mmCIF file of C-alpha atoms and ligand atoms in Angstrom:
data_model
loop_
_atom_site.group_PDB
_atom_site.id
_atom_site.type_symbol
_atom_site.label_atom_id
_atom_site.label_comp_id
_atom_site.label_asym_id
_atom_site.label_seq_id
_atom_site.Cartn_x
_atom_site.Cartn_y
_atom_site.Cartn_z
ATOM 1 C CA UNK I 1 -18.571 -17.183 -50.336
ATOM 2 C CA UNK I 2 -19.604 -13.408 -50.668
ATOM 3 C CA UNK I 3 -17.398 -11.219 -49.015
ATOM 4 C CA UNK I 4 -19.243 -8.625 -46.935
ATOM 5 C CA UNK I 5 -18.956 -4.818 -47.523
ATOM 6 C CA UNK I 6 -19.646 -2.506 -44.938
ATOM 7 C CA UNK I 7 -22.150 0.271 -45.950
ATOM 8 C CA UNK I 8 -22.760 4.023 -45.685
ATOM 9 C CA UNK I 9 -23.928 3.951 -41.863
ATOM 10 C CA UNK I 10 -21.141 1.762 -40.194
ATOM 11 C CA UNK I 11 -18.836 4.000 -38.352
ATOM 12 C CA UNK I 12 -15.750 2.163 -39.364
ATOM 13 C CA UNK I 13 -16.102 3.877 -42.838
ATOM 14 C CA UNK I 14 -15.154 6.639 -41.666
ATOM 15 C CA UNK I 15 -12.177 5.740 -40.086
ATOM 16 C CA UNK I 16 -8.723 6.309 -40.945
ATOM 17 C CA UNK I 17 -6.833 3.454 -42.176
ATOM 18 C CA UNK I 18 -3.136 2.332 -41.483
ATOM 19 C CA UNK I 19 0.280 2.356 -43.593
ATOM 20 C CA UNK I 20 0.867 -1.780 -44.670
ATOM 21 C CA UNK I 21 4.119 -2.417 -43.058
ATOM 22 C CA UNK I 22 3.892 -6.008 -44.158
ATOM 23 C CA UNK I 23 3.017 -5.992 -48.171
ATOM 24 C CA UNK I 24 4.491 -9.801 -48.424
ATOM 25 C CA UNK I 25 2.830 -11.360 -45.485
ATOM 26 C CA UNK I 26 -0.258 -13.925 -45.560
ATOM 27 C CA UNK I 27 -2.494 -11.466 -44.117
ATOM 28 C CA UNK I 28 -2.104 -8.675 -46.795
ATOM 29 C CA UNK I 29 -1.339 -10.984 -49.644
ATOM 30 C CA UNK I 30 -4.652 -13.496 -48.551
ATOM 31 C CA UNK I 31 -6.677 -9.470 -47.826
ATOM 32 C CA UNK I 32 -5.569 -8.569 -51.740
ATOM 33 C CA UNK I 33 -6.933 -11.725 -52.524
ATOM 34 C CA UNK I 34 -10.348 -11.233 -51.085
ATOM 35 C CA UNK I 35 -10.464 -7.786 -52.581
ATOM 36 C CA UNK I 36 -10.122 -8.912 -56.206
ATOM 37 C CA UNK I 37 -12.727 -11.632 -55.373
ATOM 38 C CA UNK I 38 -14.872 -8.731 -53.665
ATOM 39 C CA UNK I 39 -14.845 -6.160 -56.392
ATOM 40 C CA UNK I 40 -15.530 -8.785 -59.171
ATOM 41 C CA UNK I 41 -18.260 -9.911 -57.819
ATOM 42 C CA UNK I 42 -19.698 -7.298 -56.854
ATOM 43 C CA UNK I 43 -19.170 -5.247 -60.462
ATOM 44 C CA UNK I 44 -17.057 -2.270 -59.425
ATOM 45 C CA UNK I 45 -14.634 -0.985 -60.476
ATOM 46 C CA UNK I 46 -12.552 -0.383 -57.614
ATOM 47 C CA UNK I 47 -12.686 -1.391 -54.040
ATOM 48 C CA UNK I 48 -10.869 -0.706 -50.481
ATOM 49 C CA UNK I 49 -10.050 -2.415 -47.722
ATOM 50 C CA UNK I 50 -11.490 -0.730 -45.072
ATOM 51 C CA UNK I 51 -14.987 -1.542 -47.071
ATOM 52 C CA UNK I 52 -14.372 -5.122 -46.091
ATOM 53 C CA UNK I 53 -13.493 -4.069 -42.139
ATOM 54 C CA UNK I 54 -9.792 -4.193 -42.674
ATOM 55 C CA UNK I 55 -7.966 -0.609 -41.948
ATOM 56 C CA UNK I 56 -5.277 -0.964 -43.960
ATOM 57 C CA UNK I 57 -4.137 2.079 -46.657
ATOM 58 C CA UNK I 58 -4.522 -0.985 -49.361
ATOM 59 C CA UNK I 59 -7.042 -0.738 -52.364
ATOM 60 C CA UNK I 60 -7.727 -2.080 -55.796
ATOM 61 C CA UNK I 61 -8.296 -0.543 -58.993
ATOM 62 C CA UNK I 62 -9.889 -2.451 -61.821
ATOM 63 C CA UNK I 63 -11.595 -0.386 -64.335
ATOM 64 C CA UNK I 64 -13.587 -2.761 -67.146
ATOM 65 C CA UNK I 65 -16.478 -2.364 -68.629
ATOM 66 C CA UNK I 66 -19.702 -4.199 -66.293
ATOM 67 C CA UNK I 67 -23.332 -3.794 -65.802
ATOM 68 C CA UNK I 68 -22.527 -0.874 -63.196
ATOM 69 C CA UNK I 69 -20.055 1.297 -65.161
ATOM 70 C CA UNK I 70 -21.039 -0.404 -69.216
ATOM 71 C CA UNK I 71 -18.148 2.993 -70.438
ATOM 72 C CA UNK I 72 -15.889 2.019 -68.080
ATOM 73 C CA UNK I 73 -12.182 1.616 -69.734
ATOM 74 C CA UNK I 74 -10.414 -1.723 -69.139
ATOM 75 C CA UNK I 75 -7.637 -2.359 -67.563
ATOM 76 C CA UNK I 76 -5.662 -5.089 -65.445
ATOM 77 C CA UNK I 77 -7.129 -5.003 -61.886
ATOM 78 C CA UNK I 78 -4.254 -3.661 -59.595
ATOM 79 C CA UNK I 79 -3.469 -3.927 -56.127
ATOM 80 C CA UNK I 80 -2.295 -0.264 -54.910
ATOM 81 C CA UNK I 81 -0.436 -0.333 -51.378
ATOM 82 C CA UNK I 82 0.274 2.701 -49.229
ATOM 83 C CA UNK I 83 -0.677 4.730 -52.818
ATOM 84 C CA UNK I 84 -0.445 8.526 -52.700
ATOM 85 C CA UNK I 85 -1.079 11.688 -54.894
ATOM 86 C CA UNK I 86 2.856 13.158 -56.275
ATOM 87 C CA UNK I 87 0.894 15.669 -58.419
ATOM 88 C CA UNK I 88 -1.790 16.640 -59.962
ATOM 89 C CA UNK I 89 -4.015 18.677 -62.595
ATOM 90 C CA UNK I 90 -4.806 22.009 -62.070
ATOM 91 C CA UNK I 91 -7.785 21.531 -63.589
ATOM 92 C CA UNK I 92 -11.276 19.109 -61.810
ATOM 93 C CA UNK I 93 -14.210 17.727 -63.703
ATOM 94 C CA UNK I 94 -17.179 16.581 -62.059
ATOM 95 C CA UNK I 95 -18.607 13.080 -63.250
ATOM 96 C CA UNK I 96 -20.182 10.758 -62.030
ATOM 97 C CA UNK I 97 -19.589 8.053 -59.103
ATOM 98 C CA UNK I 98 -21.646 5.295 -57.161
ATOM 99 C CA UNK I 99 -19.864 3.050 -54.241
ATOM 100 C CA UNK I 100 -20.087 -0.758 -53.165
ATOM 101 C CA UNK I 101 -20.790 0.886 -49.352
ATOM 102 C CA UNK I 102 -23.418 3.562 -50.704
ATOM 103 C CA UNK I 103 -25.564 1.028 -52.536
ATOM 104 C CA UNK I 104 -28.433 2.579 -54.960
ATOM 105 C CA UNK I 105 -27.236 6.209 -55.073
ATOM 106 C CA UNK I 106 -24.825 8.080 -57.646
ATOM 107 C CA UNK I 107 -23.584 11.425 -57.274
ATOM 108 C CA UNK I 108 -21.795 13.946 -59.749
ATOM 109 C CA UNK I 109 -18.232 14.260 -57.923
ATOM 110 C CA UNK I 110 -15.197 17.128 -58.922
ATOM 111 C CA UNK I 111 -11.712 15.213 -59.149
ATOM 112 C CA UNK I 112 -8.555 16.234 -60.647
ATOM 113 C CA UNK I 113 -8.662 14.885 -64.461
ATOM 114 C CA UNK I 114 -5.062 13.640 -64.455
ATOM 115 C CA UNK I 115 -2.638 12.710 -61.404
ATOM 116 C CA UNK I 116 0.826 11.334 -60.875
ATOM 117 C CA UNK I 117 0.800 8.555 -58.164
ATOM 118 C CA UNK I 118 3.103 6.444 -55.918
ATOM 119 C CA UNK I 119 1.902 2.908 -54.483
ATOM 120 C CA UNK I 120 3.803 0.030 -53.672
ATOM 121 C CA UNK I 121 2.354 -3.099 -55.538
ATOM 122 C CA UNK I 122 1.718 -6.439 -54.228
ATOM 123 C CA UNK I 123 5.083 -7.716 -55.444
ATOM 124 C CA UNK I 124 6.775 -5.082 -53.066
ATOM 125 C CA UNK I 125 8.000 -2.783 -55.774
ATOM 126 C CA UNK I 126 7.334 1.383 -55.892
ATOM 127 C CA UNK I 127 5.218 1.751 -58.964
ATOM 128 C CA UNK I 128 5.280 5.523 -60.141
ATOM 129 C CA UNK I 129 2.469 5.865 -62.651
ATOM 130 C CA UNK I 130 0.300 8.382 -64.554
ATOM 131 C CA UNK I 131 -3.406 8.606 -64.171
ATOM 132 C CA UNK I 132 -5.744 10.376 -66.342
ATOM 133 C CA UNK I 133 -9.768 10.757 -66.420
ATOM 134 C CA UNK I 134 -12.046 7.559 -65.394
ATOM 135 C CA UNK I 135 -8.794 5.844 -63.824
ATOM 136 C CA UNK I 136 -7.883 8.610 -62.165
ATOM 137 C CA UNK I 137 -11.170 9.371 -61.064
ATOM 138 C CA UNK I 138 -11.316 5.815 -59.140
ATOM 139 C CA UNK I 139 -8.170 5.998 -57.533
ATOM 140 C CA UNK I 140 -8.613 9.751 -55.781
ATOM 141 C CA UNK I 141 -12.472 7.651 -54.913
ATOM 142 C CA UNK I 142 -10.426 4.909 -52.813
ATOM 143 C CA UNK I 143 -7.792 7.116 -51.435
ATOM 144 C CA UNK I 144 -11.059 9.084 -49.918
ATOM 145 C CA UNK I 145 -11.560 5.730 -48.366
ATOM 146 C CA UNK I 146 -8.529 5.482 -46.797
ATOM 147 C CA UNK I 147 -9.058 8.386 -44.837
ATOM 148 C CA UNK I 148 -12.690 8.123 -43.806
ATOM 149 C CA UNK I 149 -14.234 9.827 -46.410
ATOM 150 C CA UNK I 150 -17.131 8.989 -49.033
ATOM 151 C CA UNK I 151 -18.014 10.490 -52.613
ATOM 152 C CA UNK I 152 -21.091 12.230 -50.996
ATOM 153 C CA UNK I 153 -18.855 14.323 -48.837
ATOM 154 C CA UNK I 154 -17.324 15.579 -51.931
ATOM 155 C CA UNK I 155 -20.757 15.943 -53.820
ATOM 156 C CA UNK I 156 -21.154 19.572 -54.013
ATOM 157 C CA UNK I 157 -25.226 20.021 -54.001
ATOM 158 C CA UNK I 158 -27.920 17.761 -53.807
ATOM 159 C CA UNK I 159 -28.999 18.170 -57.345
ATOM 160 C CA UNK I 160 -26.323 16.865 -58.212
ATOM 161 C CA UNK I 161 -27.456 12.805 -56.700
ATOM 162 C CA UNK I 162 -29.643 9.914 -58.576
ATOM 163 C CA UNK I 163 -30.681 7.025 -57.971
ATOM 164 C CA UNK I 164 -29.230 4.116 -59.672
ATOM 165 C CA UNK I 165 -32.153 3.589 -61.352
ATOM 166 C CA UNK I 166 -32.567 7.205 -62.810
ATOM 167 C CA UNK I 167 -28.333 7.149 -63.407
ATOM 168 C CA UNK I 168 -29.039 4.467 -65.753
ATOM 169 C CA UNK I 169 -32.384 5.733 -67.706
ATOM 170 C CA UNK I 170 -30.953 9.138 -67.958
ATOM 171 C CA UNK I 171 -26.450 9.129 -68.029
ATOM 172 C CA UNK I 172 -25.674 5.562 -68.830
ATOM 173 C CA UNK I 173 -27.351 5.814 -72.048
ATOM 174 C CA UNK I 174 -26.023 9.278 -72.741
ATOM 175 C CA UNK I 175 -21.932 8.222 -72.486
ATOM 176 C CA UNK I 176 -22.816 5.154 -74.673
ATOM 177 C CA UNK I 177 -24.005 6.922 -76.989
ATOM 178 C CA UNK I 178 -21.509 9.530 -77.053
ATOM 179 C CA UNK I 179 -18.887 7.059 -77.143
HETATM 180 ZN ZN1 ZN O 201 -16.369 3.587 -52.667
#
């Protein structure tokens, strides 16, 4: 079964989400569950939970390499619970960023380039870890979620969007070949 993600439009987006109390119960474990199936399927590279209607400060980040985001770095996809910013860069960089619930667009975006977070994982345990660049980039994306935000708010002019179609004629080809 496809799980359903909620797009730009639906006012729940925008809605704050709620600290997990309950990290070991059925309903966040089975919710983690659906997310990993979600975000798979769907070829991104992150995902949160209030994109599938559940308002829960709960998201996933799974950076590999897919038809979506072919420069993407890989990594094992990772349940992040409650997660927060400790610290950060001093320094942003704007690149670019699409989203499950803004389907078709991609917009140049200014996030810190390296940040220290806090999350609990799915096993209940603090994690304490060090994010830098593309991974880093995805998880300050799904903490916007959490509060009701979207890339586009953070988009700085409208120059600065494409369509998915143009993203991949004009950028994709661009960080391949850079790589
Ligand atoms: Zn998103």
């Amino acid at each position: 079964m496809t799980q359903q993600i909620l797009e730009l439009g639906n006012p729940e987006l925008r809605l704050p989400s709620q600290t997990v109390e309950d990290v070991m119960s059925d309903r966040i474990q089975t919710l983690i569950d659906r997310l990993l199936v979600a975000v798979k399927e769907a070829n991104g590279v992150g995902i949160a939970a209030p994109q599938v209607g559940e308002r829960v400060r709960l998201f996933i980040v799974a950076s590999r390499p897919n038809p979506r985001y072919p420069y993407a770095p890989e990594m094992e996809p990772t349940a992040m619970l409650n997660p927060r910013i400790v610290s950060h860069s001093g320094e942003t960089e704007k690149g670019w960023e699409g989203c499950l619930s803004v389907p078709g667009m991609r917009g140049l975006v200014p996030r810190y380039t390296a940040i220290e977070v806090e999350y609990t994982g799915r096993d209940g345990t603090l994690q304490r870890q060090t994010l830098t660049d593309f991974v880093a980039r995805i998880f300050q994306h799904e903490l916007d979620h959490l509060d009701g935000k979207v890339f586009l708010d953070r988009v700085e002019s409208t120059d600065d969007l494409m369509t998915e179609q143009e993203f991949h004629k004009r950028v994709v080809v661009d960080q391949l070949t850079k790589k």
